[in-house]
CSV table of C-alpha atoms and ligand atoms in Angstrom, one decimal:
chain,number,residue,atom,x,y,z
Y,1,MET,CA,-11.9,-16.2,10.4
Y,2,LYS,CA,-8.2,-17.1,10.5
Y,3,LEU,CA,-6.4,-14.3,8.7
Y,4,LEU,CA,-2.8,-14.4,7.6
Y,5,VAL,CA,-1.4,-11.0,6.8
Y,6,THR,CA,1.8,-11.1,4.7
Y,7,GLY,CA,3.8,-7.9,5.2
Y,8,GLY,CA,1.9,-7.5,8.5
Y,9,ALA,CA,5.0,-6.0,10.2
Y,10,GLY,CA,5.0,-3.2,7.6
Y,11,PHE,CA,3.0,0.1,7.5
Y,12,ILE,CA,-0.3,-0.9,5.9
Y,13,GLY,CA,-0.2,-4.6,7.0
Y,14,SER,CA,0.1,-3.7,10.6
Y,15,HIS,CA,-3.0,-1.6,10.4
Y,16,ILE,CA,-4.9,-4.5,8.9
Y,17,VAL,CA,-3.7,-6.7,11.7
Y,18,GLU,CA,-4.9,-4.1,14.3
Y,19,HIS,CA,-8.3,-3.8,12.7
Y,20,ALA,CA,-8.7,-7.6,12.3
Y,21,LEU,CA,-7.8,-8.1,16.0
Y,22,SER,CA,-10.4,-5.5,17.1
Y,23,ASP,CA,-13.0,-7.3,15.0
Y,24,GLY,CA,-12.2,-10.5,16.9
Y,25,HIS,CA,-10.4,-12.5,14.2
Y,26,GLU,CA,-7.5,-14.9,14.8
Y,27,VAL,CA,-4.5,-13.3,13.1
Y,28,ALA,CA,-0.9,-14.2,12.2
Y,29,VAL,CA,1.8,-12.4,10.2
Y,30,LEU,CA,4.3,-13.6,7.6
Y,31,ASP,CA,7.1,-11.1,7.1
Y,32,ASP,CA,10.8,-11.2,6.5
Y,33,LEU,CA,11.3,-7.9,8.4
Y,34,SER,CA,13.2,-6.4,5.4
Y,35,THR,CA,11.3,-3.1,5.7
Y,36,GLY,CA,8.8,-4.1,8.4
Y,37,ARG,CA,9.5,-4.0,12.2
Y,38,ARG,CA,8.9,-6.6,14.8
Y,39,GLU,CA,7.4,-3.9,17.2
Y,40,ASN,CA,4.6,-3.2,14.6
Y,41,VAL,CA,3.2,-6.7,15.3
Y,42,PRO,CA,1.0,-6.6,18.4
Y,43,ALA,CA,1.8,-8.9,21.3
Y,44,GLY,CA,0.0,-12.3,21.0
Y,45,VAL,CA,0.0,-12.3,17.2
Y,46,ALA,CA,2.2,-15.0,15.8
Y,47,LEU,CA,5.0,-13.7,13.5
Y,48,PHE,CA,6.4,-16.1,11.0
Y,49,GLU,CA,9.7,-14.6,10.0
Y,50,VAL,CA,9.8,-15.9,6.5
Y,51,ASP,CA,10.9,-14.6,3.1
Y,52,LEU,CA,8.3,-15.3,0.4
Y,53,ARG,CA,11.1,-16.2,-2.0
Y,54,ASN,CA,11.6,-19.3,0.1
Y,55,ARG,CA,9.0,-21.6,-1.3
Y,56,GLU,CA,9.2,-24.4,1.3
Y,57,ALA,CA,9.1,-22.0,4.2
Y,58,THR,CA,6.2,-20.2,2.8
Y,59,GLU,CA,4.3,-23.5,2.2
Y,60,ARG,CA,5.1,-24.5,5.9
Y,61,VAL,CA,3.5,-21.3,7.2
Y,62,ILE,CA,0.3,-21.9,5.3
Y,63,LYS,CA,0.2,-25.6,6.4
Y,64,ASP,CA,0.9,-24.7,10.1
Y,65,PHE,CA,-1.4,-21.7,10.5
Y,66,LYS,CA,-4.1,-22.9,8.1
Y,67,PRO,CA,-5.6,-19.5,7.3
Y,68,THR,CA,-9.0,-19.3,5.8
Y,69,VAL,CA,-8.2,-15.8,4.3
Y,70,VAL,CA,-4.8,-14.4,3.3
Y,71,SER,CA,-4.3,-10.6,2.9
Y,72,HIS,CA,-1.2,-10.3,0.8
Y,73,GLN,CA,0.6,-7.1,1.6
Y,74,ALA,CA,4.2,-8.2,1.6
Y,75,ALA,CA,6.2,-6.6,-1.3
Y,76,GLN,CA,9.2,-4.7,-2.5
Y,77,ALA,CA,7.1,-1.5,-2.3
Y,78,SER,CA,9.4,1.1,-3.7
Y,79,VAL,CA,9.0,2.3,-7.3
Y,80,SER,CA,12.5,3.7,-7.4
Y,81,ILE,CA,14.1,0.4,-6.2
Y,82,SER,CA,12.2,-1.4,-8.9
Y,83,VAL,CA,13.6,1.1,-11.5
Y,84,ARG,CA,17.2,0.5,-10.2
Y,85,ASP,CA,16.8,-3.3,-9.8
Y,86,PRO,CA,14.0,-4.8,-11.9
Y,87,ALA,CA,15.1,-8.4,-11.2
Y,88,PHE,CA,14.9,-7.9,-7.5
Y,89,ASP,CA,11.4,-6.4,-7.8
Y,90,VAL,CA,10.2,-9.3,-9.9
Y,91,THR,CA,11.7,-11.9,-7.7
Y,92,VAL,CA,10.0,-10.6,-4.5
Y,93,ASN,CA,6.8,-9.3,-6.1
Y,94,VAL,CA,6.1,-11.9,-8.8
Y,95,ILE,CA,8.0,-15.1,-7.8
Y,96,GLY,CA,7.2,-14.5,-4.0
Y,97,SER,CA,3.5,-14.1,-4.9
Y,98,ILE,CA,3.5,-17.3,-7.0
Y,99,ASN,CA,5.1,-19.2,-4.0
Y,100,LEU,CA,2.3,-17.9,-1.8
Y,101,PHE,CA,-0.5,-18.7,-4.3
Y,102,ASP,CA,0.7,-22.3,-4.8
Y,103,ALA,CA,0.7,-22.8,-1.1
Y,104,CYS,CA,-2.7,-21.2,-0.7
Y,105,ALA,CA,-4.2,-23.2,-3.6
Y,106,THR,CA,-3.0,-26.6,-2.3
Y,107,SER,CA,-4.1,-25.8,1.3
Y,108,GLY,CA,-7.6,-24.8,0.4
Y,109,VAL,CA,-7.3,-21.1,1.5
Y,110,GLU,CA,-10.8,-19.7,0.8
Y,111,LEU,CA,-9.9,-16.2,-0.3
Y,112,LEU,CA,-6.7,-14.2,-1.1
Y,113,ILE,CA,-6.7,-10.4,-1.1
Y,114,PHE,CA,-4.0,-8.7,-3.1
Y,115,ALA,CA,-2.5,-5.2,-2.4
Y,116,SER,CA,-2.1,-3.7,-5.9
Y,117,THR,CA,-1.4,-0.2,-6.9
Y,118,GLY,CA,-3.9,2.3,-8.2
Y,119,GLY,CA,-1.2,4.9,-7.9
Y,120,ALA,CA,1.0,3.4,-10.5
Y,121,ILE,CA,-1.0,0.9,-12.6
Y,122,TYR,CA,-3.1,3.4,-14.6
Y,123,GLY,CA,-0.2,5.6,-15.7
Y,124,GLU,CA,-0.9,9.3,-16.1
Y,125,VAL,CA,-4.4,10.3,-15.2
Y,126,PRO,CA,-5.1,13.6,-17.1
Y,127,GLU,CA,-7.1,16.5,-15.5
Y,128,PRO,CA,-9.9,16.2,-14.5
Y,129,ALA,CA,-10.3,12.4,-14.8
Y,130,ARG,CA,-10.2,9.9,-12.0
Y,131,ALA,CA,-9.0,6.4,-13.0
Y,132,ARG,CA,-11.7,3.8,-12.9
Y,133,GLU,CA,-11.1,0.1,-12.5
Y,134,ASN,CA,-12.0,-0.7,-16.1
Y,135,ASP,CA,-9.8,2.0,-17.6
Y,136,ALA,CA,-6.7,1.0,-19.7
Y,137,LEU,CA,-3.8,-0.1,-17.6
Y,138,LEU,CA,-0.5,1.6,-18.5
Y,139,PRO,CA,2.1,0.6,-15.9
Y,140,TYR,CA,5.5,2.0,-16.6
Y,141,SER,CA,7.8,1.1,-13.7
Y,142,PRO,CA,8.9,-2.5,-13.1
Y,143,TYR,CA,7.0,-2.2,-9.7
Y,144,ALA,CA,3.7,-1.4,-11.5
Y,145,ILE,CA,4.4,-4.1,-14.1
Y,146,SER,CA,4.9,-6.7,-11.4
Y,147,LYS,CA,1.7,-5.7,-9.7
Y,148,LEU,CA,-0.3,-6.0,-13.0
Y,149,THR,CA,1.4,-9.4,-13.6
Y,150,VAL,CA,0.3,-10.6,-10.2
Y,151,GLU,CA,-3.3,-9.4,-10.9
Y,152,LYS,CA,-3.2,-11.5,-14.1
Y,153,LEU,CA,-1.7,-14.5,-12.3
Y,154,LEU,CA,-4.6,-14.4,-9.8
Y,155,HIS,CA,-7.0,-14.7,-12.7
Y,156,PHE,CA,-5.0,-17.8,-13.8
Y,157,TYR,CA,-4.9,-19.3,-10.3
Y,158,GLN,CA,-8.6,-18.8,-9.9
Y,159,GLY,CA,-9.4,-20.5,-13.3
Y,160,GLU,CA,-6.9,-23.4,-12.9
Y,161,ARG,CA,-6.5,-23.9,-9.2
Y,162,GLY,CA,-9.7,-22.6,-7.8
Y,163,LEU,CA,-8.0,-19.8,-5.7
Y,164,ASN,CA,-10.7,-17.2,-5.0
Y,165,TYR,CA,-9.3,-13.6,-4.9
Y,166,ARG,CA,-10.0,-9.9,-4.7
Y,167,VAL,CA,-7.6,-7.1,-5.8
Y,168,LEU,CA,-7.5,-3.8,-4.0
Y,169,ARG,CA,-5.8,-1.0,-5.9
Y,170,TYR,CA,-4.5,1.5,-3.4
Y,171,ALA,CA,-4.0,5.2,-4.0
Y,172,ASN,CA,-1.2,7.0,-2.1
Y,173,ILE,CA,-1.6,5.8,1.4
Y,174,TYR,CA,-0.5,7.8,4.5
Y,175,GLY,CA,-0.9,7.3,8.3
Y,176,PRO,CA,0.9,6.4,11.5
Y,177,ARG,CA,3.9,4.1,11.3
Y,178,GLN,CA,4.7,4.9,7.7
Y,179,ASP,CA,8.5,4.8,7.2
Y,180,ALA,CA,9.9,8.4,6.8
Y,181,HIS,CA,13.3,7.0,5.7
Y,182,GLY,CA,12.1,5.2,2.6
Y,183,GLU,CA,11.8,6.9,-0.8
Y,184,ALA,CA,8.0,7.2,-1.0
Y,185,GLY,CA,5.6,8.4,1.7
Y,186,VAL,CA,5.8,12.1,1.3
Y,187,VAL,CA,3.5,12.7,4.4
Y,188,ALA,CA,5.9,10.8,6.6
Y,189,ILE,CA,9.0,12.5,5.2
Y,190,PHE,CA,7.4,16.0,5.5
Y,191,ALA,CA,6.2,15.3,9.0
Y,192,GLU,CA,9.6,14.2,10.3
Y,193,ARG,CA,11.4,17.1,8.6
Y,194,MET,CA,8.8,19.8,9.7
Y,195,LEU,CA,9.0,18.5,13.3
Y,196,LYS,CA,12.8,18.7,13.3
Y,197,GLY,CA,12.7,22.2,11.8
Y,198,ASP,CA,14.4,21.0,8.6
Y,199,PRO,CA,13.4,22.4,5.2
Y,200,ILE,CA,11.1,20.3,2.9
Y,201,GLN,CA,11.3,20.0,-0.8
Y,202,VAL,CA,8.5,20.2,-3.4
Y,203,ASN,CA,9.6,18.4,-6.5
Y,204,ALA,CA,8.2,19.9,-9.7
Y,205,ARG,CA,5.3,18.4,-11.6
Y,206,ARG,CA,6.8,19.8,-14.9
Y,207,GLN,CA,8.8,22.9,-14.2
Y,208,LEU,CA,10.8,24.1,-11.2
Y,209,GLY,CA,8.6,26.1,-8.9
Y,210,ASP,CA,5.2,24.7,-9.9
Y,211,ALA,CA,2.9,23.2,-7.3
Y,212,GLY,CA,4.3,19.6,-7.7
Y,213,CYS,CA,2.7,16.3,-8.6
Y,214,VAL,CA,-1.0,15.6,-7.9
Y,215,ARG,CA,-1.9,12.6,-5.8
Y,216,ASP,CA,-4.9,11.0,-4.2
Y,217,TYR,CA,-3.9,10.8,-0.5
Y,218,THR,CA,-5.8,8.1,1.3
Y,219,TYR,CA,-5.8,7.4,5.0
Y,220,VAL,CA,-4.5,4.0,6.1
Y,221,SER,CA,-7.5,3.0,8.2
Y,222,ASP,CA,-9.7,3.1,5.1
Y,223,VAL,CA,-7.3,0.6,3.4
Y,224,ALA,CA,-7.5,-1.7,6.5
Y,225,ARG,CA,-11.3,-1.4,6.5
Y,226,ALA,CA,-11.4,-2.3,2.7
Y,227,ASN,CA,-9.3,-5.4,3.4
Y,228,LEU,CA,-11.5,-6.5,6.2
Y,229,ALA,CA,-14.7,-5.9,4.1
Y,230,ALA,CA,-13.1,-8.0,1.4
Y,231,ALA,CA,-12.0,-10.7,3.9
Y,232,ALA,CA,-15.7,-10.9,5.1
Y,233,GLY,CA,-16.8,-11.5,1.5
Y,234,ARG,CA,-18.4,-8.1,1.2
Y,235,VAL,CA,-16.5,-7.0,-1.9
Y,236,GLU,CA,-18.4,-8.3,-5.0
Y,237,GLN,CA,-16.1,-7.0,-7.8
Y,238,LEU,CA,-12.8,-8.7,-8.4
Y,239,VAL,CA,-11.0,-5.3,-8.5
Y,240,THR,CA,-11.7,-2.3,-6.4
Y,241,ASN,CA,-9.8,1.1,-6.1
Y,242,VAL,CA,-9.1,2.3,-2.6
Y,243,GLY,CA,-8.9,6.1,-2.8
Y,244,THR,CA,-10.7,9.3,-2.2
Y,245,GLY,CA,-11.0,10.9,-5.7
Y,246,VAL,CA,-9.6,14.1,-4.3
Y,247,SER,CA,-6.7,15.8,-6.2
Y,248,VAL,CA,-4.0,17.3,-3.9
Y,249,SER,CA,-0.7,18.8,-5.2
Y,250,THR,CA,2.5,18.5,-3.1
Y,251,SER,CA,2.4,22.2,-2.3
Y,252,GLU,CA,-1.2,21.9,-1.1
Y,253,LEU,CA,-0.3,19.0,1.0
Y,254,ALA,CA,2.6,21.0,2.5
Y,255,GLY,CA,0.2,23.8,3.3
Y,256,MET,CA,-2.3,21.5,5.0
Y,257,MET,CA,0.5,19.9,7.1
Y,258,GLN,CA,1.9,23.3,8.2
Y,259,ARG,CA,-1.5,24.5,9.3
Y,260,THR,CA,-2.2,21.2,11.2
Y,261,LEU,CA,1.1,21.3,12.9
Y,262,GLY,CA,1.2,25.1,13.4
Y,263,ILE,CA,4.7,25.1,12.0
Y,264,GLU,CA,6.0,27.3,9.2
Y,265,ALA,CA,8.4,25.2,7.2
Y,266,THR,CA,11.1,26.4,4.8
Y,267,ILE,CA,10.0,25.1,1.4
Y,268,LYS,CA,12.7,24.4,-1.3
Y,269,GLN,CA,11.8,23.7,-4.9
Y,270,GLY,CA,13.3,20.7,-6.6
Y,271,PRO,CA,13.3,19.5,-10.2
Y,272,HIS,CA,10.8,16.9,-11.6
Y,273,ARG,CA,11.9,13.5,-10.2
Y,274,ALA,CA,12.5,11.0,-13.1
Y,275,GLY,CA,9.7,8.3,-13.2
Y,276,ASP,CA,7.2,10.3,-11.1
Y,277,LEU,CA,3.7,10.4,-12.6
Y,278,GLU,CA,2.5,14.0,-12.9
Y,279,ARG,CA,-1.0,13.2,-11.8
Y,280,SER,CA,-2.6,10.1,-10.2
Y,281,VAL,CA,-6.2,10.2,-8.8
Y,282,LEU,CA,-8.6,7.3,-8.5
Y,283,ASP,CA,-12.4,7.0,-8.9
Y,284,PRO,CA,-13.4,5.7,-5.4
Y,285,SER,CA,-17.1,4.9,-6.3
Y,286,ARG,CA,-16.9,1.2,-5.6
Y,287,CYS,CA,-15.1,1.6,-2.4
Y,288,THR,CA,-17.3,4.4,-1.2
Y,289,GLN,CA,-20.4,2.3,-1.9
Y,290,LEU,CA,-18.9,-0.4,0.4
Y,291,LEU,CA,-17.4,1.7,3.2
Y,292,GLY,CA,-19.1,5.1,3.0
Y,293,PRO,CA,-17.1,8.3,2.5
Y,294,PRO,CA,-13.4,8.1,2.9
Y,295,THR,CA,-11.6,9.7,5.9
Y,296,SER,CA,-11.1,13.5,5.2
Y,297,MET,CA,-7.6,14.7,5.0
Y,298,ALA,CA,-8.3,17.1,7.9
Y,299,VAL,CA,-9.0,14.1,10.1
Y,300,GLY,CA,-6.4,11.7,8.6
Y,301,LEU,CA,-3.6,14.3,8.8
Y,302,ALA,CA,-4.5,15.4,12.3
Y,303,THR,CA,-4.3,11.8,13.6
Y,304,THR,CA,-1.1,11.1,11.6
Y,305,LEU,CA,0.7,14.2,12.6
Y,306,GLU,CA,-0.2,13.7,16.3
Y,307,TRP,CA,1.4,10.2,16.0
Y,308,TYR,CA,4.6,11.6,14.4
Y,309,ARG,CA,4.8,14.3,17.1
Y,310,ALA,CA,4.6,11.6,19.8
Y,311,HIS,CA,7.1,9.3,18.0
Y,312,ARG,CA,9.5,11.7,16.5
Y,313,SER,CA,13.0,10.1,16.1
Y,314,SER,CA,15.0,13.0,17.6
C,1,LIG,N1,2.1,2.8,0.8
C,1,LIG,C1,1.4,3.0,-0.3
C,1,LIG,O1,1.1,4.2,-0.6
C,1,LIG,C2,1.0,1.9,-1.3
C,1,LIG,C3,0.3,2.2,-2.4
C,1,LIG,C4,-0.1,1.2,-3.3
C,1,LIG,C5,0.2,-0.1,-3.0
C,1,LIG,N2,0.9,-0.4,-1.8
C,1,LIG,C6,1.2,-1.8,-1.5
C,1,LIG,O2,0.7,-2.1,-0.2
C,1,LIG,C7,1.5,-3.1,0.4
C,1,LIG,C8,2.1,-2.6,1.7
C,1,LIG,O3,2.9,-1.5,1.5
C,1,LIG,P1,3.5,-0.6,2.7
C,1,LIG,O4,3.5,0.8,2.2
C,1,LIG,O5,2.9,-1.0,4.0
C,1,LIG,O6,5.1,-1.1,2.6
C,1,LIG,P2,6.0,-1.7,3.8
C,1,LIG,O7,7.4,-1.7,3.1
C,1,LIG,O8,5.8,-0.9,5.0
C,1,LIG,O9,5.4,-3.1,4.0
C,1,LIG,C9,5.8,-4.2,3.2
C,1,LIG,C10,6.1,-5.4,4.1
C,1,LIG,O10,6.5,-6.6,3.4
C,1,LIG,C11,7.6,-7.2,4.0
C,1,LIG,N3,8.3,-7.9,2.9
C,1,LIG,C12,9.0,-7.3,1.9
C,1,LIG,N4,9.6,-8.3,1.2
C,1,LIG,C13,9.2,-9.5,1.7
C,1,LIG,C14,9.5,-10.9,1.4
C,1,LIG,N5,10.3,-11.2,0.4
C,1,LIG,N6,9.0,-11.8,2.2
C,1,LIG,C15,8.2,-11.5,3.3
C,1,LIG,N7,7.9,-10.2,3.6
C,1,LIG,C16,8.4,-9.2,2.8
C,1,LIG,C17,8.4,-6.0,4.6
C,1,LIG,O11,9.3,-6.4,5.6
C,1,LIG,C18,7.3,-5.1,5.1
C,1,LIG,O12,6.9,-5.4,6.4
C,1,LIG,C19,2.6,-3.4,-0.7
C,1,LIG,O13,2.2,-4.6,-1.4
C,1,LIG,C20,2.6,-2.2,-1.5
C,1,LIG,O14,3.1,-2.5,-2.8
C,1,LIG,C21,1.3,0.5,-1.0
């Protein structure tokens, strides 16, 4: 297949590119390098340095490369930026996506895969539940609202323009190449700080000193494999969660990372961060049926921390 990965110079997109190459597909990347890096794009893969908000340039990429499948990962991916600047989020995540979908529909792209958010679209997931694909959707942040809007737009584009699609709703993804300087990505942030000997901070779930928010930490290779399964037409349902179903608090995560690294970090307690969901865990049944069991945190963290050790910034 000819696969175009938007956001392919970013964290998750670059893993999709790597997996697609090793499966023998022809791959190109569309990315404006706003948070992505040129060095994340493997040699020999065409990089179209284009902003999705530029409608004509986006259309040109689709016309020139003529992908059969598009994996749409490019996004303003920060919840807190979306809270500070909803208009920016909507312009990149909604208008940018519309520009891409128009180009794909007119050029006869066979399938579009969309990176949505399982971590934010369901709202609070109370103990002991795991969010299922058909559960009520209660997005709160402009980021999550944009992602849901794009899911709904895909339904429209399929009905009116014949654009075939699959939505993958990712949990909290971690792995090599995640940016430790952004505002999300606690594994990346903790890894860099622990390796430098700096203290780490556990923000409260409710009250100062508790174990912190609960998340479903999912290894990035599982996300790449889900994208490639979807690209190969192996995902039947329109919407599939990509997660593990395992609940891990920030304190538990810090403990696992310390043991894996053999480092005892100084842990500071912080207040609850405004806008953070207390608990978000996904039901991974559909994904597990497709790909088998998810990568365990022991294996995922070991590989990730080895990478951060080898690539530490100072
Ligand atoms: N990381 C997670 O835990 C997580 C969870 C759920 C969903 N997602 C989604 O997965 C996708 C990838 O996220 P990531 O964590 O790899 O983030 P990332 O910031 O590393 O990757 C996003 C990429 O999109 C590019 N981009 C941003 N705006 C663009 C624009 N206007 N035009 C072209 N390219 C643009 C960036 O340069 C970057 O390379 C995003 O859609 C994100 O919303 C991520």
